[in-house]
Short mmCIF file of C-alpha atoms in Angstrom, two decimals:
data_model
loop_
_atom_site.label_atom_id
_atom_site.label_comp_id
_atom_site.label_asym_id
_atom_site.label_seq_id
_atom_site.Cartn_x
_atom_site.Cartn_y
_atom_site.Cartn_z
CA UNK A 1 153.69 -54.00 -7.02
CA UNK A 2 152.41 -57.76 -7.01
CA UNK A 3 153.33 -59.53 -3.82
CA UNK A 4 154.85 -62.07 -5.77
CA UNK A 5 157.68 -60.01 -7.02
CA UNK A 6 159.60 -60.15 -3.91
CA UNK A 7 159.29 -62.16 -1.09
CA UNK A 8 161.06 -60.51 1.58
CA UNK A 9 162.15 -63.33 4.33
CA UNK A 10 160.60 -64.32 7.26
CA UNK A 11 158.04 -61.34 7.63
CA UNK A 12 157.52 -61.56 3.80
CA UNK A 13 157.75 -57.60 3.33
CA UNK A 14 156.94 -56.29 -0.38
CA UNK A 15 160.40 -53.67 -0.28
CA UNK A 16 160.82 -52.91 -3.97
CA UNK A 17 161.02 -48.92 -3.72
CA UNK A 18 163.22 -45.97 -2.55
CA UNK A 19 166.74 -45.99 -1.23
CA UNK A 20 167.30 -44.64 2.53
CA UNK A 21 171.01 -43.61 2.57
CA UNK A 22 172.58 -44.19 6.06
CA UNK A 23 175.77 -44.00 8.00
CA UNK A 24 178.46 -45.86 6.29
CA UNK A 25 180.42 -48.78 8.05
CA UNK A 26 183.80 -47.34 7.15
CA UNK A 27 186.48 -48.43 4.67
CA UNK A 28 187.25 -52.37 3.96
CA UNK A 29 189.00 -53.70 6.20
CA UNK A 30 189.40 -56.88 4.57
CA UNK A 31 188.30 -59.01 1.25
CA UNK A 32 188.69 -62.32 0.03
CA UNK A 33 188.52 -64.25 -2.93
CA UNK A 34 188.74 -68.10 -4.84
CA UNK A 35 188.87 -69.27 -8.09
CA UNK A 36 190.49 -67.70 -11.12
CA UNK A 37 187.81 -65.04 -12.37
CA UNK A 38 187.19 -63.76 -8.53
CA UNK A 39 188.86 -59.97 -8.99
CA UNK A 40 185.72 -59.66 -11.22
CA UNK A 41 183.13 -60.78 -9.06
CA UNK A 42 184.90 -59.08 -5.68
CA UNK A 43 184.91 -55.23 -7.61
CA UNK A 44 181.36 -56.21 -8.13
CA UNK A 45 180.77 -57.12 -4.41
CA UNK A 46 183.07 -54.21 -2.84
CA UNK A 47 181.16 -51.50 -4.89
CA UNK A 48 177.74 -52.86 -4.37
CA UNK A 49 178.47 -52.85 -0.31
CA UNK A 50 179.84 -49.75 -0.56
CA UNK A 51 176.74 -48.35 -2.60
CA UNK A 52 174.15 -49.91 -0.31
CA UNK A 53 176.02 -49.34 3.05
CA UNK A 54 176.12 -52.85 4.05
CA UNK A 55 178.22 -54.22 6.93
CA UNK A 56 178.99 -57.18 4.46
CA UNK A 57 177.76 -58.73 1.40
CA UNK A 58 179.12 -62.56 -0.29
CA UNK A 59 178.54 -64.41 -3.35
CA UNK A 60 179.24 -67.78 -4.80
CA UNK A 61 178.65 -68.61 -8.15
CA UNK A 62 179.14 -72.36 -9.80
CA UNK A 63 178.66 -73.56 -13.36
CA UNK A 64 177.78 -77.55 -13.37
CA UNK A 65 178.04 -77.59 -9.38
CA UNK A 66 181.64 -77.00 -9.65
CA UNK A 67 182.32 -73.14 -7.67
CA UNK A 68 183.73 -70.32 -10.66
CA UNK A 69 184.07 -67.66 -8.75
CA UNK A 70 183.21 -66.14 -5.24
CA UNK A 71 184.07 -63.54 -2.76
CA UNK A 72 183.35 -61.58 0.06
CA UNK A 73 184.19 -57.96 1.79
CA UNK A 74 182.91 -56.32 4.77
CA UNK A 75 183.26 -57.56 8.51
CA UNK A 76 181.79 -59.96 10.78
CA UNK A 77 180.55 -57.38 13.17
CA UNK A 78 180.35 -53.28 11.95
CA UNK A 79 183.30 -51.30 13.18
CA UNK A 80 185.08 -54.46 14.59
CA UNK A 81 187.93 -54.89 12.26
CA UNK A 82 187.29 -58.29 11.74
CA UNK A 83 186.90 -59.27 7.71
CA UNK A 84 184.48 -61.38 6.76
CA UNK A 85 185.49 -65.18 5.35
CA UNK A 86 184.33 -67.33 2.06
CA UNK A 87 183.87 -69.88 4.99
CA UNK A 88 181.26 -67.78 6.71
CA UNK A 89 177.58 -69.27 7.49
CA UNK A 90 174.90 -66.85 6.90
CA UNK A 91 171.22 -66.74 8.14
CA UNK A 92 169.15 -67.84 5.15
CA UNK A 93 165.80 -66.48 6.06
CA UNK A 94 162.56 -67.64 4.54
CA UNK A 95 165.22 -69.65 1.82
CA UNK A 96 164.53 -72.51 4.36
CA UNK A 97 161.01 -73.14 3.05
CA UNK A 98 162.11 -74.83 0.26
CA UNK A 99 164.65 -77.24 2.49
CA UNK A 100 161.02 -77.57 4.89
CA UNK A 101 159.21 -78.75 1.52
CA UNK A 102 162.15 -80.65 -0.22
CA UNK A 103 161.85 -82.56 3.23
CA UNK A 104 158.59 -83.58 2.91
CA UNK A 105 158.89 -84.67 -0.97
CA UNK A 106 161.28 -86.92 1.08
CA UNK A 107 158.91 -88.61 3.14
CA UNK A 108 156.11 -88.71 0.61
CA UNK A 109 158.28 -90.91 -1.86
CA UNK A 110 158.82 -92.44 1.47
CA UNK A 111 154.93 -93.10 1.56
CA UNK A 112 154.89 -91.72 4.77
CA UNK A 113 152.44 -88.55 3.98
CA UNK A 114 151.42 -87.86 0.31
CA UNK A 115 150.93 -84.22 -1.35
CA UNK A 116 146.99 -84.54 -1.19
CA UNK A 117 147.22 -85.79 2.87
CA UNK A 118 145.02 -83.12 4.65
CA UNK A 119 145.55 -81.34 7.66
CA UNK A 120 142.54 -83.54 9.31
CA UNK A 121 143.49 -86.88 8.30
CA UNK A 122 146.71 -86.05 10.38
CA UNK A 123 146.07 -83.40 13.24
CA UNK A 124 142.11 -84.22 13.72
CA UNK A 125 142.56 -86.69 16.42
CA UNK A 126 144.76 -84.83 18.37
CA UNK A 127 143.98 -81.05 17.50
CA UNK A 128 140.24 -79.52 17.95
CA UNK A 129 140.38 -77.37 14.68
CA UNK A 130 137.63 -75.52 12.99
CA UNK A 131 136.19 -77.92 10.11
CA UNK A 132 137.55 -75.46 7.11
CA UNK A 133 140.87 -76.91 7.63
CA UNK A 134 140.08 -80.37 7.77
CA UNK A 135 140.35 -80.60 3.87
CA UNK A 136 143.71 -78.43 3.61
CA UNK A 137 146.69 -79.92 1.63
CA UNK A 138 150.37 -80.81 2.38
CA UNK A 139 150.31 -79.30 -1.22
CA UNK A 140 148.17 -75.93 -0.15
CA UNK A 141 150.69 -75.56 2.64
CA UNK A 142 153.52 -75.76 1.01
CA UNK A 143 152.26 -73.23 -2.27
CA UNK A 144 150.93 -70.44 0.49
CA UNK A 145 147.17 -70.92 -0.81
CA UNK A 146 146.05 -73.06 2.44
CA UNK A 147 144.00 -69.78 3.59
CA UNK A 148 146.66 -69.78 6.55
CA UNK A 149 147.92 -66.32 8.56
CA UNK A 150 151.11 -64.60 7.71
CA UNK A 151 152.32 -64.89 11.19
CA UNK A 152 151.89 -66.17 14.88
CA UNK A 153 150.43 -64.06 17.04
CA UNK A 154 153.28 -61.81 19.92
CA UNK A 155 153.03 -64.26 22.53
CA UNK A 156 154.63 -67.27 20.33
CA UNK A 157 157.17 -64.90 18.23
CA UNK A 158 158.08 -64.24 22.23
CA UNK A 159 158.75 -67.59 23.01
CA UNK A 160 162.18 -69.64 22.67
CA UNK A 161 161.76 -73.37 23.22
CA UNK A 162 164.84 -74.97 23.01
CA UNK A 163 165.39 -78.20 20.09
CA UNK A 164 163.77 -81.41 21.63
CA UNK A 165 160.53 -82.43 22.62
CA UNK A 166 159.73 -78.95 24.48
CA UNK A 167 160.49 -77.29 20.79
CA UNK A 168 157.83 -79.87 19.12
CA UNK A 169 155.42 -79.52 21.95
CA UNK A 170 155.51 -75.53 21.62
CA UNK A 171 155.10 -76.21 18.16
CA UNK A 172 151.92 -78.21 18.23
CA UNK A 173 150.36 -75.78 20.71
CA UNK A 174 151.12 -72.66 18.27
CA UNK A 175 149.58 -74.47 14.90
CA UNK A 176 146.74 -75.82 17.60
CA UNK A 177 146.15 -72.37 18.62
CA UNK A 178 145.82 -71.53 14.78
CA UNK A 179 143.36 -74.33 13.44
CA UNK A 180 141.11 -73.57 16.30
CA UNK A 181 140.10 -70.55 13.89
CA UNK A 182 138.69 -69.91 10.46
CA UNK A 183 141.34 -70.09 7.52
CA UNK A 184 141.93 -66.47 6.62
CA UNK A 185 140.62 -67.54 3.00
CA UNK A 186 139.35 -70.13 1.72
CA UNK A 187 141.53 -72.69 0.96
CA UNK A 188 142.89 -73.11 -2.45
CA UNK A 189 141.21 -69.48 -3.73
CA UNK A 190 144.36 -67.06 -3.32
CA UNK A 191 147.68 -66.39 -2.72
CA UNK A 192 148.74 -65.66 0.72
CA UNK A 193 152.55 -65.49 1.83
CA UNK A 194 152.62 -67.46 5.41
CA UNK A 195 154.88 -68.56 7.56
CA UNK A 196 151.94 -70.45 9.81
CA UNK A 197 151.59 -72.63 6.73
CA UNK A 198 154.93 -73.82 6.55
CA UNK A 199 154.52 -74.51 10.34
CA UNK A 200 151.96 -76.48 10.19
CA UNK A 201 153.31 -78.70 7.62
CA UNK A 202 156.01 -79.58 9.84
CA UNK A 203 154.27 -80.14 12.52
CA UNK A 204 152.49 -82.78 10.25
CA UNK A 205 155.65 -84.42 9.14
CA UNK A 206 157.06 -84.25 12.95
CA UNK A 207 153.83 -86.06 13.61
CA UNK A 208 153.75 -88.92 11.45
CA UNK A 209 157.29 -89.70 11.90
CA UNK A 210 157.37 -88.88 15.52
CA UNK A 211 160.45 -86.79 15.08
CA UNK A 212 161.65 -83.01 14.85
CA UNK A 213 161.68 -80.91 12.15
CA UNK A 214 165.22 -80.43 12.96
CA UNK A 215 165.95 -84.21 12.83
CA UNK A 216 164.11 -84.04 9.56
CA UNK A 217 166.14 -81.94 7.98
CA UNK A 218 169.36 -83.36 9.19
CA UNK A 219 168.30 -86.71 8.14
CA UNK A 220 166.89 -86.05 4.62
CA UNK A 221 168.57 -83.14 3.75
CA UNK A 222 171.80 -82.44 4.93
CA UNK A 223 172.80 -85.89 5.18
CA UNK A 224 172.58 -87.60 1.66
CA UNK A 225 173.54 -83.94 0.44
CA UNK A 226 176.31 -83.89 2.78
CA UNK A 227 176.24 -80.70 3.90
CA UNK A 228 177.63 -79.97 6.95
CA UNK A 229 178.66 -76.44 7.71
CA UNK A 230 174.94 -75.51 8.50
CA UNK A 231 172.45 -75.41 11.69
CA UNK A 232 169.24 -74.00 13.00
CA UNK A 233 169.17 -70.61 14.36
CA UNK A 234 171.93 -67.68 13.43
CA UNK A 235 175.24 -69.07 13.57
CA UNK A 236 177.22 -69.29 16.72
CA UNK A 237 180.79 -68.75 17.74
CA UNK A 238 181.81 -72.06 18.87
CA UNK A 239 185.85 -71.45 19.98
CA UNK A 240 185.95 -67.79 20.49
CA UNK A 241 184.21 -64.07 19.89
CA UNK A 242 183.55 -63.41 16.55
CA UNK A 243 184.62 -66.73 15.23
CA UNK A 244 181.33 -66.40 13.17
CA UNK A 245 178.96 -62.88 12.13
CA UNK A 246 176.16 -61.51 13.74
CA UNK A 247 173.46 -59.91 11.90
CA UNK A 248 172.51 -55.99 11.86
CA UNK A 249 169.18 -54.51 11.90
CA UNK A 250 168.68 -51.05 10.74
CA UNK A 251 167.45 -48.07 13.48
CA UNK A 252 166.87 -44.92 11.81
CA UNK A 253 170.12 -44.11 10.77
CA UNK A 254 172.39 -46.30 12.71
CA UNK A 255 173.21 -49.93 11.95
CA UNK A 256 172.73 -52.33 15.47
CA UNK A 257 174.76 -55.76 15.97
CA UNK A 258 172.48 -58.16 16.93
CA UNK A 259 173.59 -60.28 19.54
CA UNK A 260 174.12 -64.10 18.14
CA UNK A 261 170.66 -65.49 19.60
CA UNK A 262 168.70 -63.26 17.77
CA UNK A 263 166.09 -64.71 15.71
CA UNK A 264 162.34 -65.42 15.14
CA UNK A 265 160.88 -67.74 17.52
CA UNK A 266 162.11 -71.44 16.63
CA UNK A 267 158.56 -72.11 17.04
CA UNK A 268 158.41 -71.55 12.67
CA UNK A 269 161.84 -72.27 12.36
CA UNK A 270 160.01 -74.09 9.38
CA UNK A 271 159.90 -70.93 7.12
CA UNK A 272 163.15 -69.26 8.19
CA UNK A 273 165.89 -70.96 10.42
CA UNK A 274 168.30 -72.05 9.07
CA UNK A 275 172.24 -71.13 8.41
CA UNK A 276 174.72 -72.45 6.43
CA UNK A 277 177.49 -71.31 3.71
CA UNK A 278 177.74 -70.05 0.36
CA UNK A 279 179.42 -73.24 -0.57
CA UNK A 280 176.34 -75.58 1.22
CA UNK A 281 173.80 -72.97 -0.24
CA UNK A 282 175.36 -73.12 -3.70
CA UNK A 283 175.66 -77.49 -2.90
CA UNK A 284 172.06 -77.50 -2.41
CA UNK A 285 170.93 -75.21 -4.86
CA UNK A 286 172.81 -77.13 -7.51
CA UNK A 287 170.63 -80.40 -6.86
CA UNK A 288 167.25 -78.84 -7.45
CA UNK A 289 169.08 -77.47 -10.83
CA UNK A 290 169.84 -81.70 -11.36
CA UNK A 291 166.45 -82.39 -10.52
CA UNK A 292 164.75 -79.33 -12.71
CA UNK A 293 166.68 -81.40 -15.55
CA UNK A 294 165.79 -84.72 -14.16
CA UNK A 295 169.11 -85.65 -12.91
CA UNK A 296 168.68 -84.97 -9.41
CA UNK A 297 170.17 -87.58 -6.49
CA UNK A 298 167.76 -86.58 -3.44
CA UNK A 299 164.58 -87.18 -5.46
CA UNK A 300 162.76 -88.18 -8.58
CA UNK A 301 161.88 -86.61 -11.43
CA UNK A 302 158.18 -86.45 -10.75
CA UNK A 303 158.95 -84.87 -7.02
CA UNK A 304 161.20 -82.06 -8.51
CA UNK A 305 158.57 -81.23 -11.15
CA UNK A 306 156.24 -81.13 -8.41
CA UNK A 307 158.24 -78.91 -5.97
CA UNK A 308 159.00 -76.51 -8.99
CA UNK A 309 155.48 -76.20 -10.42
CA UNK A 310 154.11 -72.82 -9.52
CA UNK A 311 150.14 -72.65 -8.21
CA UNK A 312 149.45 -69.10 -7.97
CA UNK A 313 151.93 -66.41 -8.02
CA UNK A 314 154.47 -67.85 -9.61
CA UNK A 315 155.42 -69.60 -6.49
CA UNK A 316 155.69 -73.59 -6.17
CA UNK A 317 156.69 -75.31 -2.97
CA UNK A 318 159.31 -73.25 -1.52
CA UNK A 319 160.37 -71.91 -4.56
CA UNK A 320 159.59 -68.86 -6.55
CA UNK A 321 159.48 -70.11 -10.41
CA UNK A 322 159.78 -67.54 -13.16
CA UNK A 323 159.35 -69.06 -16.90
CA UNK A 324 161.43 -65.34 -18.23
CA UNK A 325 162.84 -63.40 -15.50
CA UNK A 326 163.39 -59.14 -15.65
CA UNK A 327 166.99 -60.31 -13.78
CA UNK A 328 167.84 -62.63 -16.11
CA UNK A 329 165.73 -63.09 -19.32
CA UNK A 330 165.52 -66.87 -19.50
CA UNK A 331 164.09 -69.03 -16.87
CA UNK A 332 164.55 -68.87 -13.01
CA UNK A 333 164.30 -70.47 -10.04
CA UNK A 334 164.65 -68.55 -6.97
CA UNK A 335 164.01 -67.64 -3.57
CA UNK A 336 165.15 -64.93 -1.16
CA UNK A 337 165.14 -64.40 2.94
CA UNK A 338 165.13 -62.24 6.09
CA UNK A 339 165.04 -62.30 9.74
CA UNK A 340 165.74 -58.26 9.28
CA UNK A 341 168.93 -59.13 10.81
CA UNK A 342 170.66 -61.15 7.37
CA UNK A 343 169.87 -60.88 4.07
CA UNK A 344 170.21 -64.27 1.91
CA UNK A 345 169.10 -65.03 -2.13
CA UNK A 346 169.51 -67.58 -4.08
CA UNK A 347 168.83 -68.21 -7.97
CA UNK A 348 168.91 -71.32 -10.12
CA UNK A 349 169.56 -70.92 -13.89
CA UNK A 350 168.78 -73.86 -15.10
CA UNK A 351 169.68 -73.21 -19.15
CA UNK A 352 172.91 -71.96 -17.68
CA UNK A 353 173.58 -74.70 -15.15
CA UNK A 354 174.44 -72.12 -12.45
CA UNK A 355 173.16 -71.29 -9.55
CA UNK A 356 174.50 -67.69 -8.00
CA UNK A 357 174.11 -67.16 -4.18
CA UNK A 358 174.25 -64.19 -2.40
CA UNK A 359 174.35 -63.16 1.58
CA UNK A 360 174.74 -60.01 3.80
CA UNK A 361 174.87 -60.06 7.36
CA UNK A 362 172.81 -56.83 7.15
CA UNK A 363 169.00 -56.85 7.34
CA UNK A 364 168.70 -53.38 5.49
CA UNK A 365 166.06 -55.01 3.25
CA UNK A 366 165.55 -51.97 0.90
CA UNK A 367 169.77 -51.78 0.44
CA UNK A 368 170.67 -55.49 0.80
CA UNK A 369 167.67 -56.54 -1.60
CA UNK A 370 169.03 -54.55 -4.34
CA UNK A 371 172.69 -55.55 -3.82
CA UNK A 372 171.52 -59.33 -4.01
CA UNK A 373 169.83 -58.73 -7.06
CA UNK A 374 172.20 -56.55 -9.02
CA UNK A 375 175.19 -58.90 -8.60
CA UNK A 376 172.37 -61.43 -10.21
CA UNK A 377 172.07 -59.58 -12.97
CA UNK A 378 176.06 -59.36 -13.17
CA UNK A 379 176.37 -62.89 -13.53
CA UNK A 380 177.85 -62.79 -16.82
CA UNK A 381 180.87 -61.03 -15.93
CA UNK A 382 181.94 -63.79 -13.83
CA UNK A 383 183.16 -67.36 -14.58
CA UNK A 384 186.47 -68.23 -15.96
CA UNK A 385 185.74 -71.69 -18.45
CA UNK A 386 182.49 -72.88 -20.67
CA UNK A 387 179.39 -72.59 -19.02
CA UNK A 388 177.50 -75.76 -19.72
CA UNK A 389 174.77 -75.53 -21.60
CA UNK A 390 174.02 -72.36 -23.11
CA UNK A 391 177.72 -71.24 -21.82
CA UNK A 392 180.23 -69.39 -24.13
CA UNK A 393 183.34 -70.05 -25.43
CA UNK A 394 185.22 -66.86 -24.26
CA UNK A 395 185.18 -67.57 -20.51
CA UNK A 396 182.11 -65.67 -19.51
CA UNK A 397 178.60 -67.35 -18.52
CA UNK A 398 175.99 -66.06 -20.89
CA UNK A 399 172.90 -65.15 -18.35
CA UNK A 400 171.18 -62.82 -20.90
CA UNK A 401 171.34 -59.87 -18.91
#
């Protein structure tokens, strides 16, 4: 199957395939739901975590950025007793490419960097890089055709820098490490999922603005969006144990809680970091629907055409852009993500106005990625008023399923 089918978080694993049946967490201990329509949407959710053996699975749907259903049912931690919340952040996984590229649109209307700016004109004072990459785009980076590696090698996916100037300096020294070698491909030629690339493009933006990805993405995301019940890293109990969940990752047969630090280095927190909820996902999602229809607050119409313009592989900056989808049957815009620890996907249907998010705290890739994409293909049994464009009249969202 075509790597572009899927693309499976952080380590960008092509999972499509058999089912491995494991233990299962136990009985429901809890479930919530919101919004008139939700007893739909949470049978959908309590079967499909059931089915796939998940500790727990969440969606959100909203029509017109206004929420129409959502619910939730498993537990923050397996075999702890305690439920799951709408309010719950989840990991996102590799979905924070598209907030690392949605950035930088920022600072190129900005005039800060521009989409043709090459890795040279940036790094090649301060970084001794093999000459293949002085030519590479912000625009190659960001579309996974810059000829750049999957991954970093052990000793950086080892490493933990904290946020500050140690975390930027690590940074630098990993993407240094890479552009001392020759691209993988060349550049521009072929499709190559990487989470290097996405590093490397924020280490150009940290440059020319002489601040932190992180800061980036507070200032020229988050803010003007307002979203505020996100962060960097997993999500962290704050007041007391199990105030927030942990993630899972599968051993053989056995499903292991994952202590609340664990992550991928922060090193390329740049293609998978971040953590936020449902309702954030959904707030964000929603504005790349505006700007698809060239109503969006954040940017221009021009910058959203250019983030959702696919090069090769039907993937554009951040975003995986499908003209007819097998979920859905009309157009979609969507990406997915994993640490192996959460599972997080989001889709935009633009001719529906909708956006559907879904998250498990449950790396199970071949269980959760099925899950996620099933209660996609449910979307029309949820929704409880006219759907916008393209919506119907008898209270049910028409996603041509």
């Amino acid at each position: 199957m075509k790597k572009r089918v899927v693309l499976l978080g952080v380590m960008a694993a092509v999972i499509f395939g058999g089912i491995v049946m494991i233990a299962s967490d136990g009985p429901h201990v809890a479930a919530e739901v919101a919004h008139t329509g939700d007893a739909r949407l949470l049978e959908s959710v309590r079967e499909l975590r059931a089915k796939h053996s998940l500790v727990g699975l969440a969606a959100m749907v909203t029509v017109d950025g206004e929420p129409v259903a959502s619910a939730v049912d498993g537990q923050r931690k397996r075999k702890s007793g305690v439920a799951l919340e709408l309010g719950d952040r989840f990991h996102l996984g590799s979905i924070t490419k598209s907030f690392t590229a949605t950035m930088i649109a920022r600072l190129i209307e900005q005039e800060k960097i521009d989409w043709t700016t090459t890795v040279g004109e940036v790094l090649g004072d301060e970084i001794e890089m093999h000459p293949d990459w002085n030519e590479v785009t912000i625009e190659q980076l960001l579309t996974h055709t810059s000829g750049a590696p999957a991954n970093f090698s052990l000793g950086v996916r080892l490493q933990t820098p904290p946020e500050g100037d140690e975390r930027v300096a690590a940074r630098k020294t990993a993407v240094a490490d890479i552009l001392a070698e020759k691209p993988e491909s060349q550049p521009g030629s072929q499709f190559a999922y990487s989470n290097v690339g996405y590093t490397v493009a924020a280490v150009i933006a940290e440059t020319v603005t002489d601040s932190s990805w992180e800061e980036l993405i507070r200032q020229e995301v988050f803010e003007p969006l307002q979203i505020t019940e996100a962060g960097f890293g997993p999500p962290k109990s704050e007041k007391g144990e199990l105030e927030q969940p942990v993630g899972h990752r599968k051993l053989l047969l056995f499903k292991l809680a994952m202590g609340e630090d664990a992550d991928n280095t922060p090193i390329m927190g740049p293609a998978g970091s971040l953590h936020m909820t449902l309702a954030d996902l959904c707030t964000y999602a929603d504005e790349h629907r505006l700007g698809e229809q060239g109503t969006g607050r954040l940017l221009s119409a021009e910058s959203y055409k250019r983030l959702h313009t696919p090069k090769l592989d039907d993937y554009a900056c951040g975003w995986v852009v499908k003209t007819k989808s097998p979920w859905t049957g009309g157009p979609v815009i969507w990406h997915n993500g994993s640490n192996t620890m959460w599972y997080a996907l989001v889709t935009i249907l633009p001719e529906q106005n909708a956006v559907i998010a879904v998250a498990a705290n449950d790396g199970d890739l071949k269980e959760a990625q099925p899950a996620a994409i099933e209660l996609v293909q449910r979307g029309g049994e949820w929704g409880d008023r006219d759907c916008g464009r393209g919506g119907r009249r008898d209270g049910r969202a028409r996603f041509d399923v």
